[in-house]
Short mmCIF file of N, CA and C in Angstrom, two decimals:
data_model
loop_
_atom_site.label_atom_id
_atom_site.label_comp_id
_atom_site.label_asym_id
_atom_site.label_seq_id
_atom_site.Cartn_x
_atom_site.Cartn_y
_atom_site.Cartn_z
N UNK A 1024 -10.18 -4.06 -22.08
CA UNK A 1024 -9.31 -3.41 -21.15
C UNK A 1024 -8.54 -2.30 -21.88
N UNK A 1025 -8.51 -1.12 -21.33
CA UNK A 1025 -7.78 0.00 -21.95
C UNK A 1025 -6.28 -0.19 -21.89
N UNK A 1026 -5.56 0.68 -22.56
CA UNK A 1026 -4.13 0.60 -22.57
C UNK A 1026 -3.53 0.72 -21.20
N UNK A 1027 -2.59 -0.11 -20.89
CA UNK A 1027 -1.89 -0.11 -19.63
C UNK A 1027 -0.52 0.56 -19.81
N UNK A 1028 -0.15 1.42 -18.90
CA UNK A 1028 1.15 2.05 -18.92
C UNK A 1028 1.98 1.46 -17.80
N UNK A 1029 3.14 0.95 -18.13
CA UNK A 1029 4.09 0.46 -17.11
C UNK A 1029 5.21 1.45 -17.07
N UNK A 1030 5.46 2.05 -15.92
CA UNK A 1030 6.49 3.12 -15.83
C UNK A 1030 7.21 3.03 -14.48
N UNK A 1031 8.31 3.74 -14.40
CA UNK A 1031 9.08 3.80 -13.16
C UNK A 1031 8.27 4.48 -12.07
N UNK A 1032 8.33 3.87 -10.90
CA UNK A 1032 7.66 4.44 -9.72
C UNK A 1032 8.42 5.62 -9.15
N UNK A 1033 7.72 6.61 -8.73
CA UNK A 1033 8.30 7.77 -8.00
C UNK A 1033 7.60 7.91 -6.63
N UNK A 1034 8.15 8.71 -5.76
CA UNK A 1034 7.48 8.95 -4.51
C UNK A 1034 6.14 9.59 -4.66
N UNK A 1035 5.90 10.27 -5.76
CA UNK A 1035 4.59 10.87 -6.00
C UNK A 1035 3.49 9.81 -6.17
N UNK A 1036 3.90 8.53 -6.40
CA UNK A 1036 2.94 7.47 -6.50
C UNK A 1036 2.57 6.85 -5.13
N UNK A 1037 3.21 7.29 -4.09
CA UNK A 1037 3.12 6.58 -2.80
C UNK A 1037 1.65 6.42 -2.33
N UNK A 1038 0.89 7.46 -2.30
CA UNK A 1038 -0.49 7.35 -1.77
C UNK A 1038 -1.28 6.33 -2.53
N UNK A 1039 -1.18 6.33 -3.86
CA UNK A 1039 -1.91 5.35 -4.68
C UNK A 1039 -1.44 3.96 -4.49
N UNK A 1040 -0.11 3.79 -4.40
CA UNK A 1040 0.50 2.47 -4.19
C UNK A 1040 0.15 1.93 -2.81
N UNK A 1041 0.24 2.78 -1.79
CA UNK A 1041 -0.11 2.36 -0.42
C UNK A 1041 -1.57 1.93 -0.33
N UNK A 1042 -2.44 2.62 -1.02
CA UNK A 1042 -3.88 2.24 -1.05
C UNK A 1042 -4.04 0.90 -1.79
N UNK A 1043 -3.29 0.66 -2.87
CA UNK A 1043 -3.31 -0.60 -3.53
C UNK A 1043 -2.89 -1.73 -2.60
N UNK A 1044 -1.75 -1.52 -1.92
CA UNK A 1044 -1.27 -2.55 -1.01
C UNK A 1044 -2.30 -2.88 0.07
N UNK A 1045 -2.97 -1.90 0.59
CA UNK A 1045 -3.95 -2.09 1.62
C UNK A 1045 -5.11 -2.99 1.21
N UNK A 1046 -5.34 -3.12 -0.07
CA UNK A 1046 -6.42 -3.92 -0.63
C UNK A 1046 -6.08 -5.28 -1.05
N UNK A 1047 -4.81 -5.71 -0.92
CA UNK A 1047 -4.32 -6.98 -1.41
C UNK A 1047 -4.35 -8.02 -0.29
N UNK A 1048 -5.14 -9.05 -0.43
CA UNK A 1048 -5.26 -10.11 0.53
C UNK A 1048 -3.92 -10.88 0.65
N UNK A 1049 -3.51 -11.12 1.93
CA UNK A 1049 -2.26 -11.86 2.17
C UNK A 1049 -1.03 -11.01 2.14
N UNK A 1050 -1.17 -9.75 1.93
CA UNK A 1050 -0.05 -8.81 1.83
C UNK A 1050 0.43 -8.44 3.25
N UNK A 1051 1.73 -8.33 3.42
CA UNK A 1051 2.28 -7.87 4.68
C UNK A 1051 2.88 -6.50 4.56
N UNK A 1052 2.46 -5.58 5.35
CA UNK A 1052 2.91 -4.19 5.30
C UNK A 1052 3.72 -3.85 6.60
N UNK A 1053 4.87 -3.33 6.44
CA UNK A 1053 5.68 -2.98 7.61
C UNK A 1053 5.43 -1.52 8.00
N UNK A 1054 5.30 -1.25 9.28
CA UNK A 1054 4.94 0.04 9.75
C UNK A 1054 5.95 1.14 9.43
N UNK A 1055 7.22 0.85 9.46
CA UNK A 1055 8.30 1.80 9.16
C UNK A 1055 8.77 1.70 7.72
N UNK A 1056 9.15 0.52 7.32
CA UNK A 1056 9.72 0.32 5.98
C UNK A 1056 8.76 0.73 4.84
N UNK A 1057 7.45 0.49 5.07
CA UNK A 1057 6.48 0.79 4.04
C UNK A 1057 5.77 2.13 4.24
N UNK A 1058 6.29 2.95 5.15
CA UNK A 1058 5.78 4.30 5.32
C UNK A 1058 6.27 5.13 4.18
N UNK A 1059 5.74 6.33 4.02
CA UNK A 1059 6.20 7.25 2.97
C UNK A 1059 7.71 7.46 3.06
N UNK A 1060 8.17 7.68 4.26
CA UNK A 1060 9.63 7.93 4.46
C UNK A 1060 10.46 6.70 4.11
N UNK A 1061 9.95 5.51 4.47
CA UNK A 1061 10.66 4.28 4.16
C UNK A 1061 10.77 4.02 2.65
N UNK A 1062 9.64 4.23 1.98
CA UNK A 1062 9.61 4.05 0.50
C UNK A 1062 10.43 5.11 -0.17
N UNK A 1063 10.42 6.34 0.32
CA UNK A 1063 11.26 7.39 -0.28
C UNK A 1063 12.72 7.02 -0.16
N UNK A 1064 13.10 6.50 0.96
CA UNK A 1064 14.49 6.05 1.15
C UNK A 1064 14.83 4.94 0.20
N UNK A 1065 13.91 3.99 0.02
CA UNK A 1065 14.16 2.86 -0.90
C UNK A 1065 14.30 3.36 -2.33
N UNK A 1066 13.39 4.29 -2.72
CA UNK A 1066 13.46 4.82 -4.12
C UNK A 1066 14.71 5.64 -4.38
N UNK A 1067 15.18 6.32 -3.36
CA UNK A 1067 16.47 7.07 -3.54
C UNK A 1067 17.60 6.11 -3.82
N UNK A 1068 17.65 4.98 -3.13
CA UNK A 1068 18.67 3.99 -3.28
C UNK A 1068 18.52 3.21 -4.61
N UNK A 1069 17.27 3.08 -5.07
CA UNK A 1069 16.96 2.30 -6.26
C UNK A 1069 16.03 3.12 -7.15
N UNK A 1070 16.58 4.19 -7.79
CA UNK A 1070 15.72 5.14 -8.48
C UNK A 1070 15.10 4.65 -9.80
N UNK A 1071 15.60 3.56 -10.36
CA UNK A 1071 15.17 3.20 -11.72
C UNK A 1071 14.54 1.82 -11.81
N UNK A 1072 14.38 1.14 -10.71
CA UNK A 1072 14.01 -0.28 -10.80
C UNK A 1072 12.57 -0.58 -10.33
N UNK A 1073 11.94 0.23 -9.53
CA UNK A 1073 10.60 0.02 -9.08
C UNK A 1073 9.62 0.52 -10.11
N UNK A 1074 8.50 -0.20 -10.26
CA UNK A 1074 7.56 0.12 -11.36
C UNK A 1074 6.12 0.12 -10.87
N UNK A 1075 5.30 0.85 -11.62
CA UNK A 1075 3.87 0.83 -11.37
C UNK A 1075 3.15 0.59 -12.76
N UNK A 1076 1.97 0.03 -12.66
CA UNK A 1076 1.08 -0.11 -13.81
C UNK A 1076 -0.07 0.87 -13.60
N UNK A 1077 -0.35 1.61 -14.65
CA UNK A 1077 -1.35 2.67 -14.58
C UNK A 1077 -2.36 2.50 -15.69
N UNK A 1078 -3.62 2.61 -15.36
CA UNK A 1078 -4.66 2.54 -16.36
C UNK A 1078 -5.68 3.64 -16.06
N UNK A 1079 -6.01 4.44 -17.08
CA UNK A 1079 -6.94 5.55 -16.92
C UNK A 1079 -6.56 6.41 -15.72
N UNK A 1080 -5.27 6.69 -15.54
CA UNK A 1080 -4.84 7.51 -14.44
C UNK A 1080 -4.82 6.92 -13.10
N UNK A 1081 -5.13 5.60 -12.99
CA UNK A 1081 -5.20 4.92 -11.71
C UNK A 1081 -4.04 3.89 -11.61
N UNK A 1082 -3.38 3.86 -10.49
CA UNK A 1082 -2.34 2.82 -10.28
C UNK A 1082 -3.07 1.52 -9.98
N UNK A 1083 -2.82 0.51 -10.80
CA UNK A 1083 -3.50 -0.78 -10.65
C UNK A 1083 -2.50 -1.91 -10.33
N UNK A 1084 -1.23 -1.61 -10.31
CA UNK A 1084 -0.19 -2.59 -9.98
C UNK A 1084 1.10 -1.95 -9.61
N UNK A 1085 1.91 -2.68 -8.87
CA UNK A 1085 3.23 -2.09 -8.50
C UNK A 1085 4.23 -3.21 -8.13
N UNK A 1086 5.50 -2.87 -8.23
CA UNK A 1086 6.57 -3.69 -7.73
C UNK A 1086 7.65 -2.78 -7.15
N UNK A 1087 8.03 -3.01 -5.90
CA UNK A 1087 9.25 -2.39 -5.37
C UNK A 1087 10.34 -3.33 -5.76
N UNK A 1088 11.38 -2.80 -6.43
CA UNK A 1088 12.48 -3.59 -6.92
C UNK A 1088 13.77 -2.88 -6.64
N UNK A 1089 14.74 -3.60 -6.09
CA UNK A 1089 16.04 -2.99 -5.80
C UNK A 1089 17.07 -4.03 -5.96
N UNK A 1090 18.33 -3.60 -5.70
CA UNK A 1090 19.47 -4.53 -5.76
C UNK A 1090 20.59 -4.05 -4.91
N UNK A 1091 21.51 -4.96 -4.61
CA UNK A 1091 22.65 -4.64 -3.77
C UNK A 1091 23.93 -4.60 -4.58
N UNK A 1092 23.81 -4.53 -5.95
CA UNK A 1092 24.98 -4.52 -6.79
C UNK A 1092 25.29 -5.95 -7.25
N UNK A 1093 24.73 -6.94 -6.65
CA UNK A 1093 24.99 -8.33 -7.02
C UNK A 1093 23.72 -9.07 -7.46
N UNK A 1094 22.68 -8.93 -6.72
CA UNK A 1094 21.41 -9.57 -7.07
C UNK A 1094 20.24 -8.64 -6.75
N UNK A 1095 19.20 -8.80 -7.52
CA UNK A 1095 18.00 -7.97 -7.33
C UNK A 1095 16.96 -8.69 -6.49
N UNK A 1096 16.04 -7.92 -5.97
CA UNK A 1096 14.91 -8.48 -5.20
C UNK A 1096 13.64 -7.75 -5.55
N UNK A 1097 12.59 -8.52 -5.70
CA UNK A 1097 11.26 -7.93 -5.91
C UNK A 1097 10.47 -7.97 -4.61
N UNK A 1098 9.91 -6.87 -4.26
CA UNK A 1098 9.11 -6.72 -3.05
C UNK A 1098 7.73 -6.22 -3.42
N UNK A 1099 6.74 -6.56 -2.68
CA UNK A 1099 5.39 -5.99 -2.83
C UNK A 1099 4.85 -6.02 -4.29
N UNK A 1100 4.98 -7.13 -4.90
CA UNK A 1100 4.46 -7.30 -6.25
C UNK A 1100 2.95 -7.48 -6.17
N UNK A 1101 2.19 -6.62 -6.80
CA UNK A 1101 0.73 -6.77 -6.71
C UNK A 1101 0.02 -6.13 -7.88
N UNK A 1102 -1.16 -6.69 -8.14
CA UNK A 1102 -2.09 -6.10 -9.10
C UNK A 1102 -3.48 -6.08 -8.42
N UNK A 1103 -4.16 -4.99 -8.54
CA UNK A 1103 -5.52 -4.83 -8.02
C UNK A 1103 -6.35 -6.05 -8.49
N UNK A 1104 -7.10 -6.66 -7.61
CA UNK A 1104 -7.82 -7.90 -7.94
C UNK A 1104 -8.76 -7.73 -9.14
N UNK A 1105 -9.34 -6.56 -9.33
CA UNK A 1105 -10.25 -6.37 -10.46
C UNK A 1105 -9.52 -6.19 -11.79
N UNK A 1106 -8.18 -6.10 -11.80
CA UNK A 1106 -7.40 -5.96 -13.04
C UNK A 1106 -6.55 -7.19 -13.31
N UNK A 1107 -6.73 -8.23 -12.57
CA UNK A 1107 -5.94 -9.45 -12.80
C UNK A 1107 -6.39 -10.23 -13.99
N UNK A 1108 -5.52 -11.14 -14.44
CA UNK A 1108 -5.79 -12.02 -15.55
C UNK A 1108 -5.76 -11.30 -16.88
N UNK A 1109 -4.99 -10.21 -16.95
CA UNK A 1109 -4.85 -9.42 -18.18
C UNK A 1109 -3.37 -9.23 -18.54
N UNK A 1110 -2.45 -9.93 -17.88
CA UNK A 1110 -1.05 -9.84 -18.17
C UNK A 1110 -0.36 -8.66 -17.51
N UNK A 1111 -1.00 -7.96 -16.64
CA UNK A 1111 -0.36 -6.80 -16.01
C UNK A 1111 0.81 -7.25 -15.14
N UNK A 1112 0.62 -8.27 -14.33
CA UNK A 1112 1.66 -8.75 -13.46
C UNK A 1112 2.93 -9.18 -14.27
N UNK A 1113 2.68 -9.86 -15.36
CA UNK A 1113 3.80 -10.24 -16.22
C UNK A 1113 4.54 -9.05 -16.77
N UNK A 1114 3.75 -8.03 -17.19
CA UNK A 1114 4.43 -6.85 -17.76
C UNK A 1114 5.16 -6.07 -16.69
N UNK A 1115 4.63 -6.03 -15.48
CA UNK A 1115 5.39 -5.37 -14.41
C UNK A 1115 6.68 -6.09 -14.10
N UNK A 1116 6.65 -7.39 -14.01
CA UNK A 1116 7.84 -8.17 -13.72
C UNK A 1116 8.87 -7.99 -14.86
N UNK A 1117 8.40 -8.02 -16.09
CA UNK A 1117 9.30 -7.87 -17.24
C UNK A 1117 9.99 -6.52 -17.19
N UNK A 1118 9.25 -5.46 -16.88
CA UNK A 1118 9.82 -4.11 -16.78
C UNK A 1118 10.83 -4.01 -15.66
N UNK A 1119 10.54 -4.60 -14.49
CA UNK A 1119 11.48 -4.58 -13.39
C UNK A 1119 12.78 -5.34 -13.74
N UNK A 1120 12.62 -6.51 -14.36
CA UNK A 1120 13.77 -7.30 -14.77
C UNK A 1120 14.59 -6.57 -15.82
N UNK A 1121 13.95 -5.90 -16.74
CA UNK A 1121 14.64 -5.07 -17.75
C UNK A 1121 15.46 -4.01 -17.05
N UNK A 1122 14.94 -3.35 -16.02
CA UNK A 1122 15.64 -2.31 -15.29
C UNK A 1122 16.86 -2.92 -14.53
N UNK A 1123 16.69 -4.12 -13.98
CA UNK A 1123 17.79 -4.78 -13.29
C UNK A 1123 18.90 -5.12 -14.29
N UNK A 1124 18.56 -5.64 -15.45
CA UNK A 1124 19.52 -5.99 -16.45
C UNK A 1124 20.27 -4.75 -16.91
N UNK A 1125 19.60 -3.59 -17.02
CA UNK A 1125 20.27 -2.35 -17.41
C UNK A 1125 21.30 -1.91 -16.39
N UNK A 1126 21.13 -2.40 -15.15
CA UNK A 1126 22.13 -2.10 -14.11
C UNK A 1126 23.07 -3.28 -13.86
N UNK A 1127 23.14 -4.21 -14.85
CA UNK A 1127 24.03 -5.34 -14.90
C UNK A 1127 23.82 -6.31 -13.73
N UNK A 1128 22.59 -6.47 -13.31
CA UNK A 1128 22.21 -7.46 -12.30
C UNK A 1128 21.83 -8.73 -13.03
N UNK A 1129 22.37 -9.87 -12.60
CA UNK A 1129 22.18 -11.11 -13.30
C UNK A 1129 21.29 -12.11 -12.61
N UNK A 1130 20.81 -11.85 -11.41
CA UNK A 1130 19.96 -12.76 -10.71
C UNK A 1130 18.96 -11.97 -9.87
N UNK A 1131 17.78 -12.48 -9.77
CA UNK A 1131 16.74 -11.79 -9.01
C UNK A 1131 15.98 -12.80 -8.17
N UNK A 1132 15.59 -12.42 -6.98
CA UNK A 1132 14.80 -13.26 -6.13
C UNK A 1132 13.64 -12.50 -5.59
N UNK A 1133 12.75 -13.22 -4.92
CA UNK A 1133 11.64 -12.57 -4.27
C UNK A 1133 11.22 -13.42 -3.07
N UNK A 1134 10.49 -12.82 -2.19
CA UNK A 1134 9.95 -13.50 -1.05
C UNK A 1134 8.46 -13.33 -1.09
N UNK A 1135 7.73 -14.43 -0.98
CA UNK A 1135 6.26 -14.40 -0.96
C UNK A 1135 5.85 -15.09 0.33
N UNK A 1136 5.07 -14.42 1.11
CA UNK A 1136 4.56 -15.04 2.35
C UNK A 1136 3.76 -16.25 1.99
N UNK A 1137 3.91 -17.31 2.77
CA UNK A 1137 3.21 -18.57 2.49
C UNK A 1137 1.71 -18.37 2.52
N UNK A 1138 1.24 -17.42 3.30
CA UNK A 1138 -0.23 -17.21 3.39
C UNK A 1138 -0.77 -16.44 2.19
N UNK A 1139 0.10 -15.92 1.32
CA UNK A 1139 -0.35 -15.19 0.10
C UNK A 1139 -0.57 -16.22 -1.01
N UNK A 1140 -1.70 -16.85 -0.99
CA UNK A 1140 -2.03 -17.90 -1.95
C UNK A 1140 -2.02 -17.39 -3.38
N UNK A 1141 -2.63 -16.22 -3.62
CA UNK A 1141 -2.68 -15.66 -4.97
C UNK A 1141 -1.29 -15.38 -5.52
N UNK A 1142 -0.47 -14.78 -4.70
CA UNK A 1142 0.90 -14.48 -5.12
C UNK A 1142 1.72 -15.71 -5.42
N UNK A 1143 1.64 -16.69 -4.57
CA UNK A 1143 2.37 -17.97 -4.79
C UNK A 1143 1.89 -18.66 -6.03
N UNK A 1144 0.59 -18.64 -6.31
CA UNK A 1144 0.06 -19.27 -7.52
C UNK A 1144 0.59 -18.52 -8.77
N UNK A 1145 0.67 -17.17 -8.70
CA UNK A 1145 1.16 -16.43 -9.83
C UNK A 1145 2.62 -16.78 -10.14
N UNK A 1146 3.47 -16.80 -9.10
CA UNK A 1146 4.88 -17.08 -9.33
C UNK A 1146 5.11 -18.47 -9.93
N UNK A 1147 4.36 -19.42 -9.47
CA UNK A 1147 4.44 -20.78 -10.04
C UNK A 1147 4.02 -20.77 -11.48
N UNK A 1148 2.94 -20.09 -11.75
CA UNK A 1148 2.36 -20.00 -13.11
C UNK A 1148 3.34 -19.38 -14.11
N UNK A 1149 4.09 -18.40 -13.71
CA UNK A 1149 4.97 -17.70 -14.62
C UNK A 1149 6.42 -18.29 -14.63
N UNK A 1150 6.57 -19.43 -13.95
CA UNK A 1150 7.82 -20.18 -14.09
C UNK A 1150 8.90 -19.96 -13.05
N UNK A 1151 8.62 -19.23 -12.01
CA UNK A 1151 9.58 -19.10 -10.96
C UNK A 1151 9.64 -20.34 -10.08
N UNK A 1152 10.82 -20.65 -9.58
CA UNK A 1152 11.01 -21.84 -8.82
C UNK A 1152 11.04 -21.50 -7.32
N UNK A 1153 10.23 -22.25 -6.55
CA UNK A 1153 10.27 -22.09 -5.07
C UNK A 1153 11.51 -22.88 -4.58
N UNK A 1154 12.33 -22.19 -3.77
CA UNK A 1154 13.53 -22.79 -3.31
C UNK A 1154 13.29 -23.55 -2.02
N UNK A 1155 13.62 -24.81 -1.99
CA UNK A 1155 13.44 -25.58 -0.74
C UNK A 1155 14.81 -26.08 -0.26
N UNK A 1156 15.87 -25.59 -0.85
CA UNK A 1156 17.21 -26.04 -0.47
C UNK A 1156 17.92 -25.05 0.42
N UNK A 1157 17.22 -24.08 0.95
CA UNK A 1157 17.85 -23.08 1.82
C UNK A 1157 16.83 -22.58 2.83
N UNK A 1158 17.31 -22.03 3.87
CA UNK A 1158 16.46 -21.41 4.88
C UNK A 1158 16.61 -19.90 4.79
N UNK A 1159 15.54 -19.22 5.00
CA UNK A 1159 15.51 -17.78 4.97
C UNK A 1159 15.44 -17.31 6.44
N UNK A 1160 16.42 -16.50 6.82
CA UNK A 1160 16.46 -15.97 8.18
C UNK A 1160 16.33 -14.46 8.12
N UNK A 1161 15.76 -13.87 9.16
CA UNK A 1161 15.79 -12.43 9.31
C UNK A 1161 15.93 -12.05 10.75
N UNK A 1162 16.33 -10.84 11.00
CA UNK A 1162 16.50 -10.33 12.35
C UNK A 1162 15.90 -8.92 12.37
N UNK A 1163 14.88 -8.72 13.18
CA UNK A 1163 14.24 -7.43 13.30
C UNK A 1163 15.13 -6.47 14.09
N UNK A 1164 15.62 -5.41 13.48
CA UNK A 1164 16.50 -4.45 14.14
C UNK A 1164 15.74 -3.32 14.84
N UNK A 1165 14.44 -3.25 14.57
CA UNK A 1165 13.64 -2.18 15.15
C UNK A 1165 12.26 -2.76 15.49
N UNK A 1166 11.99 -2.96 16.78
CA UNK A 1166 10.73 -3.62 17.20
C UNK A 1166 9.49 -2.82 16.79
N UNK A 1167 9.68 -1.54 16.50
CA UNK A 1167 8.56 -0.69 16.10
C UNK A 1167 8.14 -0.99 14.62
N UNK A 1168 8.98 -1.69 13.88
CA UNK A 1168 8.75 -1.99 12.49
C UNK A 1168 7.94 -3.30 12.39
N UNK A 1169 6.68 -3.22 12.68
CA UNK A 1169 5.81 -4.41 12.71
C UNK A 1169 5.17 -4.69 11.37
N UNK A 1170 5.02 -5.95 11.05
CA UNK A 1170 4.33 -6.37 9.83
C UNK A 1170 2.87 -6.65 10.19
N UNK A 1171 1.98 -6.06 9.39
CA UNK A 1171 0.56 -6.31 9.52
C UNK A 1171 0.12 -6.95 8.23
N UNK A 1172 -0.68 -8.08 8.34
CA UNK A 1172 -1.13 -8.75 7.13
C UNK A 1172 -2.56 -8.33 6.83
N UNK A 1173 -2.82 -8.15 5.53
CA UNK A 1173 -4.19 -7.89 5.07
C UNK A 1173 -4.92 -9.22 4.98
N UNK A 1174 -6.10 -9.24 5.54
CA UNK A 1174 -6.86 -10.52 5.54
C UNK A 1174 -7.96 -10.46 4.46
#
C-alpha cells in the first residue's frame, strides 16, 4: 500500500467525499445537510477538525468532525472498502481527535446507525464503548432533509 496522506478536509474535497459516501454500505446521507452547501456550512463552522485520507491523489477515507465548544462529534467516518484493514480508519480518527484536542475539546462522541455493521464492528475493535445508559433523541426541523441509506 502506498503512502497515505491524512489532511484537513476542505470544500474542494466535496465531490470526492460525496462519491466515497455513496459507495459505503449502511451509510445514511441527508439530502440537505450532506449537500455541497450543507457541508460548506459545516466546514466554515469547523474549519480545522474534518479530515480526509488520500492515496495516489484519490480520497479513500473521510471524517466530518466538529464541536460545540464542549464536546466533539464524529460524523460520516468511512474508508473505501478496497482500502480497509490498513489502519486508515485509525489514522483518520487519531487526526480528528488531535484537532479536537488542539481546540481544547475533552470528550468526543459519534453516532453509528445500527444497520451499519462494518462501522459498528470498527468502533468496537478500536475500543470505543457503545452507550446503553441513555437514549438518543432527535427532531427533524426540515421535512425536506431526508436520510437515504446505502444498501
